[in-house]
Amino acid sequence: TQLLEQSPQFLSIQEGENLTVYCNSSSVFSSLQWYRQEPGEGPVLLVTVVTGGEVKKLKRLTFQFGDARKDSSLHITAAQPGDTGLYLCAGGSNTGNQFYFGTGTSLTVIP
Amino acid sequence: DSGVTQTPKHLITATGQRVTLRCSPRSGDLSVYWYQQSLDQGLQFLIQYYNGEERAKGNILERFSAQQFPDLHSELNLSSLELGDSALYFCASSPHPGTAEGTQYFGPGTRLTVL
């Protein structure tokens, strides 16, 4: 089993603060995705990274894939209440067709 | 709107019963993935189909089965339901057969409650 652990599990911050969420594994992944999920809805894809060391920016969000393709981070600058949600990382199996989801980070941004 | 549709949105049934969940992928996507999400287990991969063929299997119980039809829609059948099967069930679609490209688009989910 290719386990993905996210930290922190819960995060509550004030509007305007910066934060980083981590996604770690002992396994190598062919690709890694970040999703945001709101209560009662499906996860929405934010980004896919496929190359070790790759950095992608999406407005105030910066995603990095580790050099060894085992871990990733999501950094949010100047968080806003609209960023509130459950952030999930998911790794594409290096040996099959399965995506493995992380344990999730629940983010609350207080106005 | 991801373009993936799931029906029904909510389903309430009793233990021992059987239900069918339906998923229509985004136009042109050949892969369909099914997931179960519960509070204590997170998002668990169940099964994947690509162009009508089973491609990968995850933590899917023997009481559960799925299929993908020639028009690419998919159904997940859950039988002999137990209280612990109560969860959100998502399907996701992808234009790719595997995980290397890493793109999945999720539907809105079906909330199953077993009483």
XYZ file of N, CA and C in Angstrom:
678
model
N 0.840 -1.192 0.000
C 0.000 0.000 0.000
C 0.880 1.249 0.000
N 0.573 2.172 -0.912
C 1.355 3.398 -0.991
C 0.636 4.465 -0.191
N 1.078 4.663 1.053
C 0.403 5.549 1.979
C 0.892 6.975 1.811
N -0.049 7.912 1.782
C 0.279 9.328 1.725
C -0.210 9.986 3.001
N 0.710 10.617 3.730
C 0.325 11.274 4.966
C 0.405 12.776 4.797
N -0.636 13.455 5.239
C -0.660 14.912 5.134
C -0.535 15.537 6.515
N 0.119 16.675 6.544
C 0.216 17.430 7.793
C 0.163 18.925 7.485
N -0.433 19.713 8.373
C -1.176 19.230 9.539
C -2.535 18.652 9.128
N -3.197 17.992 10.059
C -4.516 17.438 9.784
C -5.571 18.543 9.803
N -5.411 19.481 10.740
C -6.328 20.618 10.853
C -5.508 21.903 10.933
N -6.028 22.965 10.330
C -5.338 24.235 10.354
C -6.370 25.353 10.355
N -6.261 26.247 11.348
C -7.169 27.381 11.431
C -6.313 28.643 11.508
N -6.467 29.535 10.540
C -5.618 30.722 10.482
C -6.447 31.962 10.184
N -5.842 33.116 10.406
C -6.504 34.380 10.116
C -6.302 34.750 8.645
N -7.263 35.431 8.100
C -7.174 35.945 6.729
C -5.879 36.763 6.588
N -5.175 36.535 5.494
C -3.942 37.272 5.233
C -2.677 36.525 5.613
N -2.804 35.474 6.411
C -1.625 34.697 6.806
C -1.208 33.747 5.687
N 0.026 33.280 5.775
C 0.545 32.277 4.840
C 0.520 30.915 5.509
N 0.469 29.852 4.706
C 0.480 28.508 5.266
C 1.085 27.524 4.273
N 1.561 26.407 4.817
C 2.080 25.321 3.984
C 1.505 24.001 4.467
N 1.061 23.207 3.532
C 0.539 21.868 3.805
C 1.485 20.864 3.154
N 1.752 19.777 3.883
C 2.719 18.794 3.403
C 2.047 17.456 3.114
N 2.597 16.774 2.133
C 2.102 15.460 1.718
C 3.324 14.568 1.551
N 3.438 13.539 2.403
C 4.662 12.739 2.434
C 4.380 11.245 2.292
N 5.312 10.559 1.664
C 5.184 9.112 1.493
C 6.572 8.492 1.396
N 6.627 7.212 1.639
C 7.877 6.482 1.435
C 7.917 5.876 0.033
N 6.838 6.059 -0.711
C 6.732 5.473 -2.057
C 6.950 6.530 -3.130
N 7.369 6.072 -4.285
C 7.539 6.951 -5.441
C 6.255 6.953 -6.250
N 5.864 8.129 -6.719
C 4.640 8.249 -7.508
C 4.940 8.764 -8.917
N 4.140 8.309 -9.873
C 4.318 8.768 -11.252
C 3.791 10.187 -11.427
N 2.845 10.570 -10.608
C 2.281 11.923 -10.667
C 1.694 12.237 -9.304
N 1.484 13.508 -9.045
C 0.868 13.882 -7.785
C -0.102 15.019 -8.037
N -1.278 14.908 -7.450
C -2.310 15.924 -7.636
C -2.699 16.519 -6.292
N -3.176 17.753 -6.341
C -3.788 18.399 -5.187
C -5.225 18.745 -5.546
N -6.119 18.470 -4.591
C -7.533 18.752 -4.756
C -8.010 19.586 -3.572
N -9.087 20.356 -3.802
C -9.806 20.986 -2.698
C -11.244 20.477 -2.728
N -11.738 20.124 -1.551
C -13.086 19.588 -1.445
C -13.874 20.384 -0.424
N -15.091 20.764 -0.805
C -15.987 21.449 0.123
C -17.020 20.440 0.610
N -17.607 20.673 1.782
C -18.522 19.683 2.375
C -19.634 19.265 1.416
N -19.846 17.957 1.281
C -20.924 17.436 0.455
C -20.682 17.497 -1.033
N -19.484 17.906 -1.440
C -19.181 18.005 -2.873
C -17.973 17.157 -3.221
N -17.771 16.946 -4.515
C -16.620 16.172 -4.949
C -15.348 16.994 -4.927
N -14.197 16.318 -4.800
C -12.913 17.033 -4.859
C -12.738 17.722 -6.210
N -12.162 18.917 -6.174
C -11.900 19.676 -7.397
C -10.399 19.722 -7.607
N -9.966 19.297 -8.787
C -8.537 19.247 -9.098
C -7.958 20.663 -9.156
N -6.861 20.870 -8.406
C -6.162 22.155 -8.431
C -4.961 22.102 -9.373
N -4.172 21.028 -9.251
C -2.947 20.952 -10.042
C -2.476 19.500 -10.124
N -1.739 19.205 -11.195
C -1.048 17.924 -11.328
C 0.429 18.217 -11.565
N 1.291 17.541 -10.842
C 2.734 17.659 -11.074
C 3.261 16.271 -11.392
N 4.167 16.197 -12.360
C 4.645 14.890 -12.810
C 6.167 14.754 -12.799
N 6.887 15.861 -12.695
C 8.347 15.816 -12.754
C 8.939 16.126 -11.389
N 9.890 15.297 -10.943
C 10.546 15.551 -9.673
C 11.144 16.945 -9.635
N 10.883 17.698 -8.536
C 11.396 19.057 -8.406
C 10.515 20.122 -9.038
N 9.464 19.689 -9.697
C 8.583 20.628 -10.408
C 7.876 21.566 -9.439
N 7.785 22.833 -9.825
C 7.050 23.844 -9.063
C 5.994 24.450 -9.983
N 4.769 24.496 -9.481
C 3.702 25.126 -10.262
C 3.019 26.175 -9.405
N 2.665 27.290 -10.041
C 1.970 28.355 -9.317
C 0.594 28.572 -9.924
N -0.379 28.739 -9.016
C -1.753 28.997 -9.420
C -2.217 30.150 -8.559
N -2.064 31.373 -9.079
C -2.381 32.609 -8.329
C -1.635 32.604 -6.998
N -2.320 32.498 -5.859
C -1.656 32.563 -4.555
C -1.207 31.181 -4.066
N -1.414 30.153 -4.872
C -1.051 28.789 -4.471
C 0.215 28.356 -5.207
N 1.168 27.792 -4.457
C 2.396 27.269 -5.035
C 2.522 25.806 -4.659
N 2.706 24.960 -5.655
C 2.801 23.520 -5.459
C 4.205 23.074 -5.836
N 4.758 22.160 -5.031
C 6.075 21.619 -5.346
C 6.052 20.112 -5.222
N 6.681 19.442 -6.164
C 6.837 17.992 -6.146
C 8.275 17.723 -5.741
N 8.476 16.831 -4.783
C 9.815 16.548 -4.305
C 10.705 15.951 -5.394
N 12.009 16.148 -5.238
C 12.965 15.664 -6.245
C 12.825 14.160 -6.485
N 12.559 13.421 -5.403
C 12.464 11.959 -5.502
C 11.054 11.493 -5.831
N 10.141 12.428 -6.037
C 8.720 12.136 -6.373
C 8.039 11.317 -5.282
N 8.428 11.600 -4.014
C 7.773 10.915 -2.894
C 6.958 11.877 -2.042
N 7.108 13.171 -2.243
C 6.426 14.122 -1.369
C 6.100 15.390 -2.135
N 5.229 16.180 -1.532
C 4.806 17.421 -2.173
C 4.391 18.421 -1.104
N 4.373 19.676 -1.481
C 3.885 20.708 -0.572
C 3.002 21.678 -1.318
N 2.089 22.261 -0.567
C 1.187 23.287 -1.089
C 1.329 24.511 -0.200
N 1.731 25.618 -0.765
C 1.889 26.857 -0.009
C 0.840 27.856 -0.471
N 0.120 28.443 0.484
C -0.874 29.473 0.161
C -0.408 30.796 0.759
N -0.349 31.792 -0.067
C 0.051 33.136 0.364
C -1.191 33.987 0.590
N -1.167 34.741 1.687
C -2.281 35.665 1.990
C -3.623 34.959 1.890
N -3.826 33.978 2.748
C -5.037 33.145 2.697
C -6.303 33.998 2.809
N -7.332 33.548 2.119
C -8.628 34.213 2.127
C -9.699 33.233 2.578
N -10.829 33.711 3.097
C -11.901 32.811 3.542
C -12.339 31.829 2.468
N -12.274 32.216 1.213
C -12.636 31.336 0.110
C -11.695 30.155 -0.060
N -10.555 30.175 0.626
C -9.612 29.057 0.578
C -10.019 27.941 1.539
N -10.996 28.211 2.391
C -11.447 27.214 3.358
C -11.914 25.948 2.655
N -11.493 24.800 3.181
C -11.910 23.523 2.596
C -10.971 22.414 3.016
N -11.241 21.224 2.494
C -10.389 20.066 2.743
C -9.429 19.921 1.574
N -8.151 19.950 1.855
C -7.125 19.817 0.814
C -6.608 18.383 0.822
N -6.660 17.763 -0.337
C -6.254 16.364 -0.484
C -5.140 16.256 -1.508
N -4.108 15.487 -1.170
C -3.118 15.156 -2.189
C -3.401 13.727 -2.641
N -3.019 13.413 -3.845
C -3.218 12.065 -4.379
C -2.041 11.728 -5.269
N -1.542 10.515 -5.106
C -0.408 10.067 -5.898
C -0.824 9.004 -6.891
N -0.303 9.111 -8.107
C -0.545 8.087 -9.108
C 0.439 6.956 -8.917
N -0.069 5.733 -8.872
C 0.788 4.575 -8.652
C 1.859 4.456 -9.726
N 3.044 4.112 -9.296
C 4.144 3.949 -10.234
C 4.092 2.588 -10.925
N 3.267 1.698 -10.380
C 3.251 0.328 -10.900
C 1.886 -0.107 -11.409
N 0.921 0.761 -11.294
C -0.418 0.342 -11.715
C -1.268 1.516 -12.115
N -2.557 1.370 -11.951
C -3.473 2.400 -12.398
C -4.238 3.042 -11.267
N -3.746 2.914 -10.072
C -4.497 3.369 -8.917
C -3.966 4.713 -8.424
N -4.881 5.576 -7.983
C -4.519 6.803 -7.298
C -4.687 6.570 -5.806
N -3.701 7.005 -5.022
C -3.762 6.892 -3.575
C -3.955 8.280 -2.987
N -4.984 8.431 -2.160
C -5.281 9.736 -1.584
C -4.673 9.881 -0.203
N -4.258 11.100 0.089
C -3.735 11.418 1.409
C -4.854 11.530 2.424
N -4.466 11.706 3.655
C -5.397 11.750 4.783
C -6.155 13.071 4.866
N -5.700 14.097 4.149
C -6.427 15.361 4.080
C -5.997 16.376 5.115
N -6.075 17.650 4.744
C -5.846 18.773 5.660
C -7.072 19.667 5.600
N -7.717 19.847 6.743
C -8.903 20.695 6.800
C -8.457 22.107 7.171
N -8.648 23.039 6.239
C -8.216 24.422 6.426
C -9.417 25.323 6.662
N -9.316 26.150 7.701
C -10.328 27.174 7.964
C -9.621 28.520 8.000
N -10.087 29.442 7.167
C -9.532 30.796 7.145
C -10.568 31.735 7.742
N -10.191 32.342 8.846
C -11.121 33.192 9.599
C -11.026 34.632 9.099
N -12.166 35.234 8.749
C -12.139 36.617 8.235
C -11.653 37.600 9.296
N -18.578 23.044 -12.314
C -19.147 21.798 -12.847
C -18.073 21.019 -13.604
N -17.778 19.801 -13.114
C -16.701 19.005 -13.705
C -17.103 18.332 -15.001
N -18.401 18.216 -15.247
C -18.875 17.491 -16.418
C -19.180 16.037 -16.121
N -18.869 15.587 -14.906
C -19.183 14.224 -14.477
C -20.509 14.275 -13.708
N -21.435 13.407 -14.076
C -22.724 13.394 -13.391
C -22.914 12.082 -12.644
N -23.555 12.179 -11.489
C -23.846 10.997 -10.684
C -25.294 11.059 -10.218
N -25.941 9.901 -10.249
C -27.303 9.804 -9.726
C -27.456 8.526 -8.919
N -28.287 8.504 -7.883
C -28.962 9.672 -7.334
C -28.016 10.494 -6.469
N -28.427 11.643 -6.026
C -27.591 12.462 -5.147
C -27.631 11.924 -3.710
N -28.816 11.461 -3.310
C -28.980 10.893 -1.974
C -29.723 9.563 -2.109
N -29.372 8.637 -1.227
C -30.025 7.328 -1.233
C -30.109 6.845 0.205
N -31.322 6.536 0.634
C -31.516 5.997 1.987
C -32.149 4.625 1.835
N -31.535 3.632 2.479
C -32.043 2.273 2.350
C -31.800 1.513 3.644
N -32.224 0.275 3.675
C -32.109 -0.528 4.892
C -31.005 -1.578 4.752
N -30.565 -2.082 5.877
C -29.552 -3.138 5.841
C -30.074 -4.341 5.075
N -29.175 -4.994 4.363
C -29.539 -6.165 3.580
C -30.003 -5.867 2.173
N -30.282 -4.624 1.885
C -30.783 -4.254 0.562
C -29.652 -4.123 -0.453
N -30.065 -3.902 -1.717
C -29.114 -3.718 -2.816
C -29.441 -2.403 -3.511
N -28.400 -1.660 -3.891
C -28.600 -0.389 -4.594
C -27.643 -0.302 -5.768
N -28.005 0.563 -6.714
C -27.144 0.818 -7.877
C -26.902 2.302 -7.999
N -25.635 2.663 -8.071
C -25.230 4.053 -8.258
C -24.750 4.211 -9.699
N -25.111 5.360 -10.286
C -24.797 5.560 -11.698
C -23.877 6.759 -11.893
N -23.001 6.627 -12.884
C -22.042 7.695 -13.177
C -21.912 7.861 -14.685
N -21.985 9.108 -15.150
C -21.695 9.418 -16.553
C -20.432 10.261 -16.601
N -19.385 9.779 -17.293
C -18.124 10.523 -17.316
C -18.217 11.768 -18.188
N -17.181 12.601 -18.133
C -17.080 13.752 -19.022
C -17.042 13.252 -20.459
N -17.568 14.069 -21.358
C -17.583 13.703 -22.770
C -16.164 13.400 -23.249
N -15.978 12.235 -23.818
C -14.674 11.867 -24.354
C -13.779 11.109 -23.400
N -14.093 11.111 -22.095
C -13.257 10.387 -21.132
C -13.586 8.907 -21.176
N -12.553 8.075 -21.225
C -12.751 6.638 -21.311
C -12.585 5.929 -19.971
N -11.916 6.584 -19.025
C -11.677 5.981 -17.702
C -12.698 6.459 -16.689
N -13.159 5.508 -15.876
C -14.022 5.841 -14.741
C -13.444 5.190 -13.502
N -13.331 5.982 -12.445
C -12.857 5.497 -11.155
C -13.997 5.635 -10.142
N -14.115 4.669 -9.250
C -15.079 4.752 -8.147
C -14.336 4.846 -6.821
N -14.842 5.720 -5.934
C -14.248 5.922 -4.623
C -15.337 5.915 -3.554
N -14.940 5.517 -2.353
C -15.806 5.606 -1.185
C -15.143 6.577 -0.199
N -15.931 7.509 0.330
C -15.384 8.443 1.314
C -16.221 8.395 2.582
N -15.584 7.982 3.671
C -16.245 8.012 4.963
C -15.377 8.818 5.913
N -15.977 9.211 7.035
C -15.277 10.101 7.968
C -14.016 9.462 8.518
N -14.100 8.143 8.818
C -12.952 7.527 9.469
C -11.946 6.918 8.502
N -12.325 6.751 7.230
C -11.424 6.102 6.274
C -10.887 7.030 5.198
N -11.419 8.235 5.109
C -10.953 9.104 4.043
C -11.443 8.616 2.696
N -10.746 9.020 1.636
C -11.148 8.693 0.272
C -10.441 7.404 -0.155
N -11.214 6.355 -0.355
C -10.659 5.039 -0.687
C -11.010 4.657 -2.120
N -9.996 4.258 -2.863
C -10.196 3.816 -4.242
C -10.864 2.442 -4.260
N -11.888 2.292 -5.074
C -12.592 1.007 -5.172
C -12.203 0.246 -6.444
N -12.429 0.876 -7.601
C -12.221 0.168 -8.857
C -12.135 1.156 -10.010
N -11.432 0.739 -11.079
C -11.315 1.573 -12.278
C -11.674 0.771 -13.521
N -12.378 1.431 -14.438
C -12.655 0.863 -15.750
C -12.105 1.780 -16.822
N -11.625 1.176 -17.895
C -11.156 1.945 -19.035
C -11.765 1.338 -20.288
N -12.576 2.111 -20.963
C -13.205 1.692 -22.220
C -13.897 0.339 -22.079
N -14.592 0.165 -20.982
C -15.401 -1.034 -20.782
C -14.713 -2.178 -20.066
N -13.402 -2.068 -19.878
C -12.656 -3.170 -19.251
C -12.202 -2.762 -17.847
N -12.273 -3.714 -16.918
C -11.742 -3.450 -15.590
C -10.242 -3.289 -15.676
N -9.715 -2.203 -15.032
C -8.301 -1.889 -15.203
C -7.530 -2.013 -13.893
N -8.167 -1.645 -12.813
C -7.499 -1.705 -11.511
C -8.538 -1.904 -10.426
N -8.114 -2.608 -9.378
C -9.012 -2.884 -8.267
C -8.350 -2.421 -6.988
N -9.127 -1.765 -6.146
C -8.615 -1.318 -4.862
C -9.308 -2.049 -3.750
N -9.740 -1.304 -2.746
C -10.358 -1.909 -1.568
C -11.840 -2.145 -1.760
N -12.194 -2.881 -2.785
C -13.610 -3.111 -3.065
C -14.047 -4.436 -2.472
N -15.148 -4.397 -1.700
C -15.658 -5.600 -1.059
C -16.272 -6.529 -2.099
N -16.344 -7.815 -1.748
C -16.949 -8.780 -2.674
C -18.437 -8.516 -2.869
N -19.074 -7.847 -1.909
C -20.499 -7.510 -2.018
C -20.728 -6.370 -3.008
N -19.661 -5.734 -3.438
C -19.751 -4.609 -4.375
C -19.275 -5.067 -5.748
N -19.893 -4.554 -6.781
C -19.434 -4.835 -8.135
C -19.688 -3.611 -8.999
N -19.019 -3.560 -10.121
C -19.195 -2.417 -11.008
C -19.079 -2.873 -12.449
N -19.528 -2.035 -13.349
C -19.322 -2.283 -14.767
C -19.365 -0.962 -15.520
N -18.764 -0.980 -16.702
C -18.807 0.176 -17.584
C -19.428 -0.289 -18.895
N -20.397 0.467 -19.333
C -21.186 0.082 -20.502
C -20.599 0.658 -21.793
N -21.060 0.149 -22.973
C -20.519 0.653 -24.246
C -20.633 2.163 -24.414
N -21.650 2.793 -23.799
C -21.738 4.255 -23.917
C -20.861 4.957 -22.874
N -20.071 4.195 -22.153
C -19.061 4.625 -21.174
C -19.619 5.012 -19.811
N -20.936 4.997 -19.625
C -21.416 5.261 -18.285
C -21.106 4.038 -17.426
N -21.062 4.233 -16.129
C -20.686 3.150 -15.229
C -21.701 3.039 -14.102
N -21.836 1.843 -13.594
C -22.703 1.595 -12.450
C -21.932 0.857 -11.371
N -22.191 1.255 -10.129
C -21.614 0.574 -8.970
C -22.767 -0.065 -8.217
N -22.706 -1.383 -8.080
C -23.753 -2.130 -7.397
C -23.277 -2.524 -6.008
N -24.085 -2.184 -5.007
C -23.753 -2.517 -3.618
C -24.854 -3.422 -3.092
N -24.493 -4.600 -2.618
C -25.513 -5.536 -2.158
C -25.273 -5.933 -0.707
N -26.296 -6.578 -0.123
C -26.254 -7.011 1.289
C -25.716 -5.878 2.157
N -26.327 -4.719 1.999
C -25.798 -3.514 2.627
C -25.748 -3.607 4.140
N -24.681 -3.033 4.696
C -24.474 -2.974 6.139
C -24.409 -1.510 6.557
N -24.569 -1.290 7.853
C -24.535 0.079 8.373
C -23.230 0.778 7.982
N -22.155 0.020 8.002
C -20.838 0.582 7.708
C -20.632 0.979 6.268
N -21.577 0.638 5.412
C -21.468 1.042 4.005
C -21.955 2.467 3.790
N -22.535 3.060 4.813
C -22.975 4.452 4.709
C -21.754 5.331 4.459
N -21.818 6.103 3.387
C -20.663 6.912 2.986
C -21.051 7.742 1.776
N -20.107 8.584 1.369
C -20.227 9.276 0.089
C -19.507 8.441 -0.957
N -20.142 8.218 -2.085
C -19.533 7.453 -3.170
C -19.329 8.405 -4.349
N -18.073 8.499 -4.767
C -17.735 9.383 -5.879
C -17.280 8.571 -7.076
N -17.600 9.064 -8.252
C -16.915 8.575 -9.416
C -16.104 9.724 -9.998
N -15.034 9.380 -10.672
C -14.178 10.356 -11.333
C -13.884 9.838 -12.719
N -13.705 10.740 -13.663
C -13.365 10.291 -15.008
C -12.059 10.930 -15.459
N -11.450 10.289 -16.417
C -10.165 10.748 -16.935
C -10.050 10.366 -18.408
N -9.366 11.192 -19.186
C -9.145 10.812 -20.583
C -8.039 9.765 -20.736
N -7.309 9.496 -19.632
C -6.138 8.630 -19.710
C -6.400 7.258 -19.119
N -5.704 6.242 -19.635
C -5.906 4.901 -19.085
C -5.200 4.672 -17.762
N -4.178 5.463 -17.477
C -3.388 5.225 -16.276
C -3.203 6.474 -15.453
N -2.254 6.377 -14.530
C -2.084 7.452 -13.563
C -0.939 8.392 -13.890
N -0.181 8.116 -14.903
C 1.009 8.913 -15.181
C 0.670 10.385 -15.444
N -0.435 10.607 -16.124
C -0.808 11.992 -16.435
C -1.552 12.648 -15.286
N -2.081 11.818 -14.390
C -2.615 12.307 -13.131
C -3.856 13.164 -13.181
N -4.698 13.017 -14.175
C -5.866 13.888 -14.265
C -7.140 13.111 -13.986
N -7.882 13.561 -12.993
C -9.188 12.985 -12.687
C -10.159 14.120 -12.424
N -11.382 13.951 -12.846
C -12.419 14.946 -12.588
C -13.557 14.243 -11.857
N -13.893 14.768 -10.688
C -14.852 14.110 -9.813
C -16.275 14.588 -10.044
N -17.202 13.659 -9.876
C -18.609 13.994 -9.860
C -19.020 14.532 -8.506
N -20.281 14.913 -8.353
C -20.756 15.500 -7.096
C -21.006 14.480 -6.005
N -21.000 13.197 -6.344
C -21.144 12.163 -5.337
C -22.570 11.715 -5.086
N -22.688 10.512 -4.522
C -23.959 9.973 -4.032
C -23.787 9.706 -2.549
N -24.664 10.305 -1.751
C -24.597 10.050 -0.315
C -25.519 8.879 0.014
N -24.928 7.780 0.449
C -25.682 6.580 0.803
C -25.817 6.488 2.311
N -27.046 6.340 2.764
C -27.316 6.127 4.185
C -28.009 4.796 4.339
N -27.418 3.910 5.132
C -27.993 2.599 5.394
C -28.523 2.596 6.820
N -29.820 2.353 6.955
C -30.451 2.396 8.295
C -30.695 1.004 8.846
